[in-house]
Coordinates of C-alpha atoms in Angstrom, one line a residue:
M1 CA 157.4 118.2 174.4
T2 CA 154.3 116.2 173.9
T3 CA 151.4 117.7 172.4
E4 CA 149.3 117.2 175.4
A5 CA 151.7 119.4 177.3
K6 CA 151.9 122.1 174.9
K7 CA 148.2 122.4 174.5
G8 CA 148.5 122.6 178.7
D9 CA 151.1 125.5 178.2
G10 CA 149.0 127.4 176.0
L11 CA 145.9 126.9 178.0
L12 CA 147.9 128.0 180.9
E13 CA 149.1 131.3 178.8
T14 CA 145.9 132.4 177.7
I15 CA 144.5 131.8 181.5
K16 CA 147.3 134.1 182.7
T17 CA 146.4 136.8 179.3
V18 CA 142.8 136.6 180.1
V19 CA 143.6 137.5 183.9
Y20 CA 145.9 140.0 183.2
A21 CA 143.6 142.0 181.0
L22 CA 140.6 141.9 183.8
L23 CA 143.3 143.0 186.0
I24 CA 144.5 146.4 184.0
A25 CA 141.0 146.9 183.1
G26 CA 139.4 146.8 186.4
L27 CA 142.4 149.1 187.9
F28 CA 141.8 151.6 185.0
R29 CA 138.4 151.7 185.7
T30 CA 138.5 152.2 189.3
L31 CA 141.8 155.0 189.0
F32 CA 141.0 156.7 186.1
F33 CA 137.5 156.4 183.7
Q34 CA 134.4 154.6 184.6
P35 CA 131.9 153.8 181.5
F36 CA 128.5 155.5 181.9
W37 CA 125.8 155.3 179.4
I38 CA 122.7 157.7 179.4
P39 CA 119.1 156.0 180.7
S40 CA 117.0 158.8 180.9
G41 CA 116.1 162.2 179.6
S42 CA 117.0 164.2 182.9
M43 CA 119.8 165.7 181.5
K44 CA 118.3 166.5 178.1
D45 CA 119.6 168.6 176.1
T46 CA 123.3 168.4 177.1
L47 CA 122.4 165.0 177.4
L48 CA 120.5 162.4 175.5
I49 CA 119.3 159.2 176.5
G50 CA 121.9 156.8 174.5
D51 CA 124.8 158.9 175.0
F52 CA 128.3 157.0 176.0
L53 CA 130.5 159.0 178.0
F54 CA 133.4 158.2 179.9
V55 CA 133.6 159.7 184.1
N56 CA 137.1 161.3 184.4
K57 CA 137.7 160.0 188.3
M58 CA 141.0 161.8 188.7
A59 CA 139.0 165.1 189.1
Y60 CA 137.4 164.8 192.6
G61 CA 140.0 162.3 193.8
Y62 CA 138.7 158.7 195.4
S63 CA 136.6 157.6 197.7
Q64 CA 134.7 153.9 198.8
Y65 CA 132.5 154.7 195.7
S66 CA 135.2 154.8 193.5
C67 CA 135.8 150.9 193.0
P68 CA 133.6 148.7 191.2
F69 CA 130.4 147.5 193.5
S70 CA 131.6 150.7 196.3
A71 CA 134.2 148.2 197.3
C72 CA 137.4 150.6 197.9
P73 CA 138.4 149.9 201.3
F74 CA 138.5 153.0 203.1
S75 CA 136.1 156.3 204.1
G76 CA 136.1 159.3 203.2
R77 CA 138.3 161.1 200.5
I78 CA 141.6 161.1 198.9
F79 CA 143.7 163.1 196.4
G80 CA 140.4 164.7 196.4
G81 CA 139.8 168.5 194.0
D82 CA 137.1 170.3 194.7
P83 CA 134.2 170.2 192.3
E84 CA 133.3 173.5 190.5
R85 CA 129.7 174.6 190.1
G86 CA 128.3 173.6 186.8
D87 CA 130.1 170.5 186.9
V88 CA 128.0 167.7 185.3
V89 CA 128.9 164.9 188.0
V90 CA 127.8 161.5 188.2
F91 CA 127.4 160.5 191.9
H92 CA 126.2 157.5 194.2
H93 CA 122.6 158.1 195.6
P94 CA 122.7 158.6 199.2
V95 CA 119.9 156.0 199.9
N96 CA 119.3 154.0 196.7
G97 CA 122.9 152.8 195.9
Q98 CA 122.4 153.6 192.1
D99 CA 125.0 156.1 190.3
F100 CA 122.9 159.5 189.1
I101 CA 124.4 162.0 186.6
K102 CA 123.3 165.7 187.6
R103 CA 124.6 169.3 187.1
L104 CA 126.2 170.6 190.3
I105 CA 124.2 173.7 191.2
G106 CA 125.0 174.3 195.3
L107 CA 128.1 174.3 197.3
P108 CA 128.8 174.1 200.6
G109 CA 127.1 176.9 202.7
D110 CA 125.0 177.9 199.8
K111 CA 121.0 179.1 199.7
I112 CA 119.2 177.5 197.2
Q113 CA 115.8 178.4 196.4
V114 CA 113.6 178.0 192.9
T115 CA 110.9 180.2 192.8
D116 CA 108.0 180.1 189.7
G117 CA 111.1 177.9 187.6
V118 CA 113.5 180.6 188.4
L119 CA 116.8 179.4 190.4
K120 CA 118.0 181.4 193.4
L121 CA 121.3 181.1 194.4
N122 CA 122.1 182.7 197.8
G123 CA 119.1 184.5 197.3
T124 CA 120.0 186.2 193.6
P125 CA 118.2 184.8 190.4
V126 CA 120.3 183.3 188.1
Q127 CA 120.6 184.9 184.6
L128 CA 118.2 183.2 182.0
E129 CA 117.5 184.2 177.9
P130 CA 115.6 182.1 175.6
A131 CA 117.0 179.9 173.5
G132 CA 114.0 178.2 171.2
Q133 CA 112.8 175.1 171.4
F134 CA 114.2 171.8 171.9
E135 CA 112.5 169.2 168.9
E136 CA 112.6 165.6 169.0
I137 CA 110.4 162.7 168.1
F138 CA 107.8 161.5 170.6
E139 CA 108.7 157.8 169.9
P140 CA 109.9 155.2 172.4
Q141 CA 113.5 156.1 173.8
G142 CA 116.2 153.8 175.4
P143 CA 116.4 150.1 176.2
N144 CA 113.4 151.6 178.8
R145 CA 111.3 152.6 175.4
G146 CA 109.9 155.1 178.1
F147 CA 107.9 158.2 175.9
P148 CA 109.4 161.8 175.9
I149 CA 107.4 164.5 177.9
C150 CA 106.0 167.2 175.4
Q151 CA 105.2 170.8 176.3
N152 CA 102.7 170.8 173.2
Q153 CA 100.4 167.6 174.6
P154 CA 98.8 165.6 173.2
V155 CA 101.6 164.8 170.7
R156 CA 100.7 161.3 168.6
R157 CA 103.7 158.7 167.9
G158 CA 106.3 159.8 165.2
E159 CA 105.0 163.6 165.8
V160 CA 107.1 166.3 166.9
C161 CA 107.8 166.6 170.7
V162 CA 108.8 170.2 171.6
K163 CA 110.0 171.8 175.3
E164 CA 110.6 175.5 176.0
R165 CA 114.8 175.8 175.9
T166 CA 116.0 178.4 178.7
A167 CA 119.8 179.1 178.5
E168 CA 120.6 179.8 182.1
T169 CA 124.1 181.6 183.4
L170 CA 125.3 180.1 187.1
P171 CA 128.2 182.2 189.1
G172 CA 131.3 182.2 187.4
G173 CA 130.2 182.7 184.4
L174 CA 129.2 179.0 183.0
T175 CA 126.0 178.9 180.6
H176 CA 123.9 175.9 179.7
N177 CA 120.8 175.0 178.5
I178 CA 117.7 174.2 180.5
L179 CA 114.2 172.8 179.7
N180 CA 110.9 173.4 180.8
V181 CA 107.5 171.6 180.0
S182 CA 105.0 172.9 182.4
D183 CA 104.4 173.7 186.3
S184 CA 105.6 171.3 188.2
R185 CA 105.7 171.1 192.0
T186 CA 109.7 171.6 191.7
D187 CA 109.0 174.5 190.2
N188 CA 108.4 176.0 193.5
T189 CA 110.9 175.3 196.5
P190 CA 111.7 176.3 200.4
V191 CA 115.3 177.5 200.2
F192 CA 118.0 174.8 200.7
T193 CA 121.0 175.5 202.5
V194 CA 123.3 173.0 201.9
P195 CA 125.4 171.6 204.4
E196 CA 129.0 171.4 205.1
G197 CA 130.8 168.3 202.9
H198 CA 127.6 168.4 200.8
F199 CA 126.6 169.5 197.1
F200 CA 123.1 170.2 195.8
F201 CA 122.3 168.9 192.2
M202 CA 119.6 169.3 189.9
G203 CA 118.7 167.7 185.6
D204 CA 118.6 170.2 183.2
N205 CA 115.4 169.0 182.1
R206 CA 113.6 170.5 185.0
D207 CA 110.0 169.0 185.0
N208 CA 112.0 165.2 184.5
S209 CA 114.4 164.7 186.4
T210 CA 114.8 163.6 190.2
D211 CA 117.4 165.5 192.0
S212 CA 117.9 167.3 195.6
R213 CA 115.1 169.4 195.2
V214 CA 113.5 166.7 196.8
S215 CA 114.1 164.3 200.0
P216 CA 115.6 160.8 199.4
T217 CA 112.7 159.8 202.2
V218 CA 110.2 160.5 199.2
G219 CA 112.2 159.7 196.2
G220 CA 114.3 162.7 195.5
V221 CA 118.2 162.6 195.7
G222 CA 118.7 165.5 198.6
F223 CA 121.9 166.6 199.5
V224 CA 124.7 164.3 198.3
P225 CA 128.3 163.9 200.6
F226 CA 131.4 164.6 199.0
E227 CA 132.3 160.9 199.2
N228 CA 129.7 159.7 197.3
L229 CA 130.8 161.7 193.6
I230 CA 132.6 159.1 191.5
G231 CA 133.9 161.7 188.9
R232 CA 133.0 164.2 186.1
A233 CA 131.3 164.1 182.6
D234 CA 133.2 166.0 180.1
R235 CA 132.7 164.8 176.9
V236 CA 130.2 162.2 175.1
M237 CA 132.4 159.5 173.3
F238 CA 129.4 158.4 171.0
S239 CA 125.7 158.1 171.3
S240 CA 123.0 155.7 170.3
A241 CA 119.1 156.5 169.7
G242 CA 118.5 152.9 169.5
R243 CA 117.7 150.3 172.4
S244 CA 121.5 149.1 172.6
L245 CA 124.3 151.0 172.5
F246 CA 125.6 148.3 169.9
Y247 CA 123.3 149.1 166.8
F248 CA 125.6 151.0 165.4
W249 CA 123.6 152.1 162.9
T250 CA 121.6 154.4 165.0
W251 CA 124.6 156.3 166.2
R252 CA 124.0 159.7 166.2
S253 CA 126.7 161.3 163.8
D254 CA 126.5 164.5 165.5
R255 CA 127.9 163.9 169.1
F256 CA 130.8 161.7 168.8
F257 CA 133.5 163.1 170.9
K258 CA 131.4 165.8 171.7
A259 CA 132.2 168.4 174.7
I260 CA 129.4 168.2 177.7
E261 CA 129.0 171.8 178.8

């Protein structure tokens, strides 16, 4: 065999290896887990800007949004498990097409209302307990370099930014932290009745979250159809406090493989 032929065979094998690797990666991403990097502070302090996690796509089955670029060739949902109240879920926004991550608060048929910042489920206020303060440094965060919103404004760069933290217990017993900064327009809402086949989501950082409390026609999320759910977030793999997840020197040592509650 000539040198040129050997080089040609080597190049062909390399191309085959790359193609197979891409196919396997695509299949893995479609059927099992999808990577997700937290871009905003709407789920603090459960999730921080820069947290990197894998979304469990097997939890709720598969829809057209399970494939990259929403390209699965079917409608509806197959092999679907039922989401549970309190799950932290990645879903496809019903209008703008972006992937969001929020906490599932309302199931089909539930009546949801927020009064003076207190969540009511089917007319009953959830249990709340003080949980101290959430503190972070007032400085640019993540790739967007945005500053956090602080309860103790005005705060100068480099100083401590404080938010009131409360432990909220949902029906069923799941307890998670929520943050409060100030009175906002989403602290008082009408009663929302969740339609069949839809869900109601809220961010844990209640005064800094675009979620189901606001209609998508005016920039919110509204009710999210079941088929738009991509998967459940179970665990943070690692977390970067810098501008990029590749800045390993900014990785947060206390967030490796941290369970999401």
